[in-house]
Amino acid sequence: MRWETLLYESGDRVGTITINRPDALNALNLTVFAELSELLSEIATDPEVRVIVLKGAGEKSFVAGADIKEMVDMDRQDAEARSWSGMRLYDQMRRMPQPLVASIQGYALGGGMLIAMACDIRIASTAASFGYPEIKLGIFPGTGGTVLIDRLIGPAAARAICLLGDRFPAERAYQLGLVNRLVEPERLKAETDNVASTLAGYSPVAMRELKNVLNASLELDFASAREIEIDAYGRCFDSEDRVEGTSAFVEKRTPDFKGR
Ligand code: CAA
């Protein structure tokens, strides 16, 4: 098998990545970081893949965080280097031209909640649970997770999650807007397929441009992000997909987007 820590399959315009360390509840070790980054680089240029689904192997866990066993003997330099590789991976995920859908069936803790937040859409089973337990280890979600959660759900809720370190149910994550769709465990796969197939039907050009703008809005000031928005919007109007999308509406048919 090509990957030590991942499974990958693709079909029907959807690429599905499974983090495959069920014995460690899919904890993120350095091999997962490296393999995910390499696989994502390949998928980024694969025109057959319009949506990426990310999940964890087994029933019990999406991802139970960074691999704590790797951390025991780490010093400050190791920690900073590790943090940079995590941050680069999460940036890479956000900057993928294709949307990423996290399909969350169990624990999404620490780096597990963070990797889910680096996806564009999060679908969770009601049996899933979330949290940043790092404070209990004498650290905090220092791979970009503190800053990101603050931006995604606002400072009051983010601060309580980081400081208290408690585990909370998917229902609470849904109320906070961390989870976009909440379904019974037996519906998770169907709902993930449903969302993936909806996204796969949209224009890859508009999707890529839209993600660029949303990333800019997360990272830049208001005026700079709006300049990026207007450029990206203009580029959509250069695309065949925009002609197809607007014509299909007028002609009362389903658009067939080619990604050009
Ligand atoms: N790293 C490494 N191994 C982990 C792990 C992790 N984050 N989480 C679970 N495991 C391993 C356990 O060590 C155990 O392996 P062994 O059988 O070899 O001991 C196996 O997975 C099963 O785990 P448990 O026996 O603990 O399962 P449980 O059902 O009793 O508990 C749990 C599940 C509540 C998720 C518990 O495993 C747990 O608290 N895990 C740690 C969660 C955590 O603290 N995550 C944050 C990590 S730090 C981080 O993420 C930093 C960052 O991003 C910056």
Coordinates of C-alpha atoms and ligand atoms in Angstrom, one line a residue:
M1 CA 0.0 0.0 0.0
R2 CA 1.3 3.5 -0.9
W3 CA 0.3 5.3 2.3
E4 CA 1.2 4.1 5.8
T5 CA -1.5 6.2 7.6
L6 CA -4.1 7.0 4.9
L7 CA -6.6 5.3 2.7
Y8 CA -7.6 7.1 -0.5
E9 CA -10.3 6.3 -3.0
S10 CA -11.9 8.3 -5.7
G11 CA -15.0 8.1 -8.0
D12 CA -18.0 10.1 -9.1
R13 CA -15.9 13.3 -8.8
V14 CA -15.3 12.7 -5.1
G15 CA -12.0 11.8 -3.5
T16 CA -12.3 10.3 0.0
I17 CA -9.4 10.4 2.4
T18 CA -9.5 8.2 5.5
I19 CA -7.0 8.8 8.3
N20 CA -6.2 5.2 9.1
R21 CA -4.7 4.8 12.6
P22 CA -7.7 3.3 14.4
D23 CA -5.6 1.8 17.2
A24 CA -4.5 5.4 18.1
L25 CA -8.0 6.8 17.5
N26 CA -6.5 8.3 14.3
A27 CA -4.2 10.6 16.2
L28 CA -2.1 12.9 13.9
N29 CA 1.5 11.9 13.9
L30 CA 4.2 13.5 11.7
T31 CA 3.6 10.8 9.0
V32 CA 0.0 11.7 8.8
F33 CA 0.9 15.4 8.3
A34 CA 3.5 14.5 5.6
E35 CA 1.3 12.0 3.8
L36 CA -1.8 14.2 3.8
S37 CA 0.2 17.1 2.4
E38 CA 1.6 14.9 -0.4
L39 CA -1.8 13.4 -1.3
L40 CA -3.5 16.8 -1.3
S41 CA -0.8 18.2 -3.6
E42 CA -1.7 15.5 -6.1
I43 CA -5.4 15.9 -5.7
A44 CA -5.2 19.7 -6.2
T45 CA -4.3 19.1 -9.9
D46 CA -6.7 16.2 -10.5
P47 CA -9.5 17.6 -12.6
E48 CA -11.6 14.4 -12.0
V49 CA -11.8 15.3 -8.3
R50 CA -14.2 18.1 -7.5
V51 CA -14.8 17.4 -3.8
I52 CA -12.7 15.9 -1.0
V53 CA -14.2 14.0 1.9
L54 CA -12.0 13.6 5.0
K55 CA -12.9 11.0 7.6
G56 CA -11.3 8.8 10.3
A57 CA -11.1 5.0 10.3
G58 CA -13.4 3.0 12.6
E59 CA -16.5 3.9 14.4
K60 CA -15.0 5.5 17.5
S61 CA -13.0 8.4 16.4
F62 CA -12.6 11.0 13.7
V63 CA -9.3 12.2 15.0
A64 CA -8.4 12.2 18.8
G65 CA -5.8 15.0 18.3
A66 CA -2.1 15.3 17.7
D67 CA -0.2 12.2 18.7
I68 CA 0.6 12.7 22.4
K69 CA 3.1 9.8 22.4
E70 CA 5.3 11.8 19.9
M71 CA 5.2 14.8 22.2
V72 CA 6.5 13.4 25.4
D73 CA 10.2 13.9 24.5
M74 CA 9.8 17.0 22.3
D75 CA 11.7 20.2 23.1
R76 CA 10.8 23.7 22.2
Q77 CA 12.4 23.5 18.7
D78 CA 10.6 20.3 17.9
A79 CA 7.3 21.8 19.1
E80 CA 7.7 24.8 16.9
A81 CA 8.7 22.8 13.9
R82 CA 5.8 20.5 14.4
S83 CA 3.5 23.4 14.8
W84 CA 4.7 24.9 11.5
S85 CA 4.1 21.6 9.7
G86 CA 0.6 21.4 11.1
M87 CA -0.2 25.1 10.2
R88 CA 1.2 24.5 6.7
L89 CA -1.1 21.5 6.3
Y90 CA -4.2 23.4 7.5
D91 CA -3.4 26.3 5.2
Q92 CA -2.9 23.9 2.3
M93 CA -6.3 22.3 3.1
R94 CA -8.0 25.7 3.1
R95 CA -6.3 26.7 -0.1
M96 CA -7.2 23.5 -2.0
P97 CA -9.2 24.4 -5.1
Q98 CA -11.7 21.7 -4.2
P99 CA -14.0 22.0 -1.2
L100 CA -13.2 19.7 1.7
V101 CA -16.0 18.0 3.7
A102 CA -15.2 16.6 7.2
S103 CA -17.4 13.6 8.0
I104 CA -17.1 13.3 11.8
Q105 CA -18.3 10.1 13.5
G106 CA -16.6 10.1 16.9
Y107 CA -13.9 12.0 18.8
A108 CA -12.8 15.3 17.2
L109 CA -10.4 16.5 19.9
G110 CA -7.5 18.9 19.8
G111 CA -5.8 18.7 16.5
G112 CA -8.8 16.6 15.4
M113 CA -11.2 19.5 15.9
L114 CA -8.6 21.7 14.2
I115 CA -8.3 19.5 11.1
A116 CA -12.1 19.5 10.9
M117 CA -12.0 23.3 11.1
A118 CA -9.5 23.4 8.2
C119 CA -12.2 21.7 6.1
D120 CA -14.9 23.8 4.4
I121 CA -17.9 21.9 5.6
R122 CA -18.4 19.8 8.7
I123 CA -21.0 17.1 9.0
A124 CA -21.2 15.3 12.3
S125 CA -23.0 12.3 13.8
T126 CA -24.9 13.1 17.0
A127 CA -22.5 10.6 18.6
A128 CA -19.5 12.7 17.8
S129 CA -17.8 14.9 20.5
F130 CA -15.5 17.9 20.3
G131 CA -13.1 19.8 22.4
Y132 CA -9.7 21.3 22.9
P133 CA -8.3 19.2 25.8
E134 CA -4.7 20.4 25.3
I135 CA -4.8 22.6 28.5
K136 CA -5.0 19.3 30.5
L137 CA -1.6 18.4 29.0
G138 CA 0.1 21.6 29.9
I139 CA -0.1 23.0 26.4
F140 CA -2.8 24.6 24.2
P141 CA -3.9 24.2 20.6
G142 CA -0.8 25.9 19.4
T143 CA -0.9 24.7 15.8
G144 CA -3.0 27.6 14.8
G145 CA -6.0 26.2 16.6
T146 CA -6.4 29.0 19.1
V147 CA -6.5 31.8 16.5
L148 CA -8.6 29.8 14.1
I149 CA -11.4 28.9 16.5
D150 CA -11.6 32.5 17.6
R151 CA -12.1 33.6 14.0
L152 CA -14.6 30.9 13.2
I153 CA -17.0 31.0 16.2
G154 CA -16.1 34.3 18.0
P155 CA -14.1 35.1 21.1
A156 CA -16.4 34.3 23.9
A157 CA -17.2 30.7 23.0
A158 CA -13.7 30.1 21.7
R159 CA -12.1 31.3 25.0
A160 CA -14.3 29.0 27.1
I161 CA -13.5 26.0 24.8
C162 CA -9.7 26.6 25.0
L163 CA -9.5 27.4 28.7
L164 CA -11.9 24.8 30.1
G165 CA -10.7 21.9 27.8
D166 CA -13.9 20.0 28.3
R167 CA -15.4 17.7 25.8
F168 CA -18.8 18.8 24.4
P169 CA -21.4 16.9 22.3
A170 CA -21.9 17.4 18.6
E171 CA -25.3 19.1 19.3
R172 CA -23.4 21.9 21.1
A173 CA -20.8 22.1 18.2
Y174 CA -23.8 22.5 15.9
Q175 CA -25.3 25.3 18.0
L176 CA -21.9 27.1 17.9
G177 CA -21.8 26.8 14.1
L178 CA -18.7 24.6 14.3
V179 CA -20.7 21.8 12.7
N180 CA -22.9 22.6 9.6
R181 CA -25.0 19.5 9.5
L182 CA -25.9 17.1 12.4
V183 CA -27.3 13.7 11.6
E184 CA -28.0 10.4 13.4
P185 CA -25.0 8.1 13.2
E186 CA -26.6 5.8 10.6
R187 CA -27.3 8.8 8.3
L188 CA -23.7 10.2 8.4
K189 CA -22.5 8.4 5.2
A190 CA -25.7 9.3 3.2
E191 CA -25.6 12.9 4.3
T192 CA -21.9 13.2 3.5
D193 CA -22.5 11.6 0.0
N194 CA -25.4 14.0 -0.5
V195 CA -23.4 17.1 0.4
A196 CA -20.4 15.9 -1.6
S197 CA -22.5 15.3 -4.7
T198 CA -24.1 18.7 -4.4
L199 CA -20.7 20.4 -4.2
A200 CA -19.4 18.2 -7.1
G201 CA -22.2 19.6 -9.3
Y202 CA -21.1 23.2 -8.9
S203 CA -18.6 25.1 -11.1
P204 CA -15.0 24.2 -10.1
V205 CA -14.0 27.7 -11.3
A206 CA -16.5 29.5 -9.1
M207 CA -15.7 27.2 -6.2
R208 CA -12.0 27.9 -6.4
E209 CA -12.5 31.6 -6.7
L210 CA -15.0 31.6 -3.8
K211 CA -12.7 29.7 -1.5
N212 CA -9.9 32.3 -2.3
V213 CA -12.1 35.1 -1.3
L214 CA -13.3 33.4 1.9
N215 CA -9.6 32.6 2.8
A216 CA -8.7 36.3 2.1
S217 CA -11.6 37.4 4.4
L218 CA -10.2 35.1 7.2
E219 CA -6.7 36.3 6.8
L220 CA -6.7 39.9 5.6
D221 CA -8.3 43.3 6.5
F222 CA -11.7 44.2 5.1
A223 CA -10.6 46.5 2.3
S224 CA -7.8 44.1 1.0
A225 CA -10.2 41.2 1.1
R226 CA -12.8 43.1 -0.9
E227 CA -10.2 43.8 -3.6
I228 CA -9.5 40.1 -3.9
E229 CA -13.3 39.5 -4.0
I230 CA -13.9 41.8 -6.9
D231 CA -11.0 40.3 -8.9
A232 CA -12.2 36.8 -8.2
Y233 CA -15.7 37.7 -9.2
G234 CA -14.4 39.2 -12.4
R235 CA -12.6 36.0 -13.2
C236 CA -15.8 34.0 -12.9
F237 CA -17.2 36.2 -15.7
D238 CA -14.3 35.1 -17.9
S239 CA -15.3 31.4 -17.5
E240 CA -17.3 29.1 -19.7
D241 CA -18.9 27.9 -16.5
R242 CA -20.5 31.3 -15.8
V243 CA -22.0 31.3 -19.4
E244 CA -23.2 27.7 -18.8
G245 CA -24.7 28.5 -15.3
T246 CA -26.6 31.6 -16.3
S247 CA -27.8 30.1 -19.6
A248 CA -29.0 26.9 -17.9
F249 CA -31.1 29.0 -15.5
V250 CA -32.7 30.9 -18.4
E251 CA -33.2 27.7 -20.4
K252 CA -34.6 25.9 -17.3
R253 CA -32.2 23.1 -17.3
T254 CA -29.5 21.7 -15.0
P255 CA -26.0 23.2 -15.8
D256 CA -23.2 21.0 -16.9
F257 CA -20.1 22.7 -15.5
K258 CA -16.8 21.8 -17.1
G259 CA -14.4 23.6 -14.8
R260 CA -13.3 26.1 -17.5
Ligands
CAA1 N1 -2.3 10.6 20.8 C1 -1.8 9.3 20.8 N2 -2.5 8.2 21.1 C2 -3.8 8.4 21.4 C3 -4.4 9.7 21.4 C4 -3.6 10.8 21.0 N3 -4.1 12.0 20.9 N4 -5.7 9.5 21.8 C5 -5.9 8.2 22.0 N5 -4.7 7.5 21.8 C6 -4.5 6.1 21.9 C7 -4.4 5.7 23.4 O1 -3.1 5.9 23.9 C8 -4.8 4.2 23.3 O2 -3.6 3.5 22.8 P1 -3.0 2.3 23.7 O3 -4.1 1.3 23.7 O4 -1.8 2.0 23.0 O5 -2.7 2.9 25.1 C9 -5.8 4.2 22.1 O6 -5.6 5.4 21.4 C10 -7.2 4.2 22.6 O7 -7.4 5.3 23.5 P2 -8.0 5.1 25.0 O8 -7.8 3.8 25.5 O9 -7.6 6.3 25.8 O10 -9.6 5.2 24.6 P3 -10.8 5.7 25.5 O11 -12.0 5.4 24.8 O12 -10.6 5.3 26.9 O13 -10.6 7.4 25.5 C11 -10.2 9.5 24.5 C12 -10.7 8.1 24.3 C13 -11.1 10.2 25.5 C14 -10.2 10.2 23.2 C15 -8.8 9.5 25.1 O14 -8.0 8.6 24.3 C16 -8.1 10.8 25.1 O15 -8.3 11.6 26.0 N6 -7.2 11.0 24.1 C17 -6.4 12.2 24.0 C18 -7.2 13.4 23.5 C19 -6.3 14.6 23.5 O16 -5.8 15.1 24.6 N7 -6.2 15.3 22.3 C20 -5.3 16.4 22.2 C21 -4.0 16.0 21.8 S1 -2.8 17.4 21.7 C22 -3.1 18.2 20.4 O17 -4.0 17.9 19.6 C23 -2.2 19.4 20.2 C24 -2.5 20.3 19.0 O18 -3.2 20.1 18.1 C25 -1.7 21.5 19.0

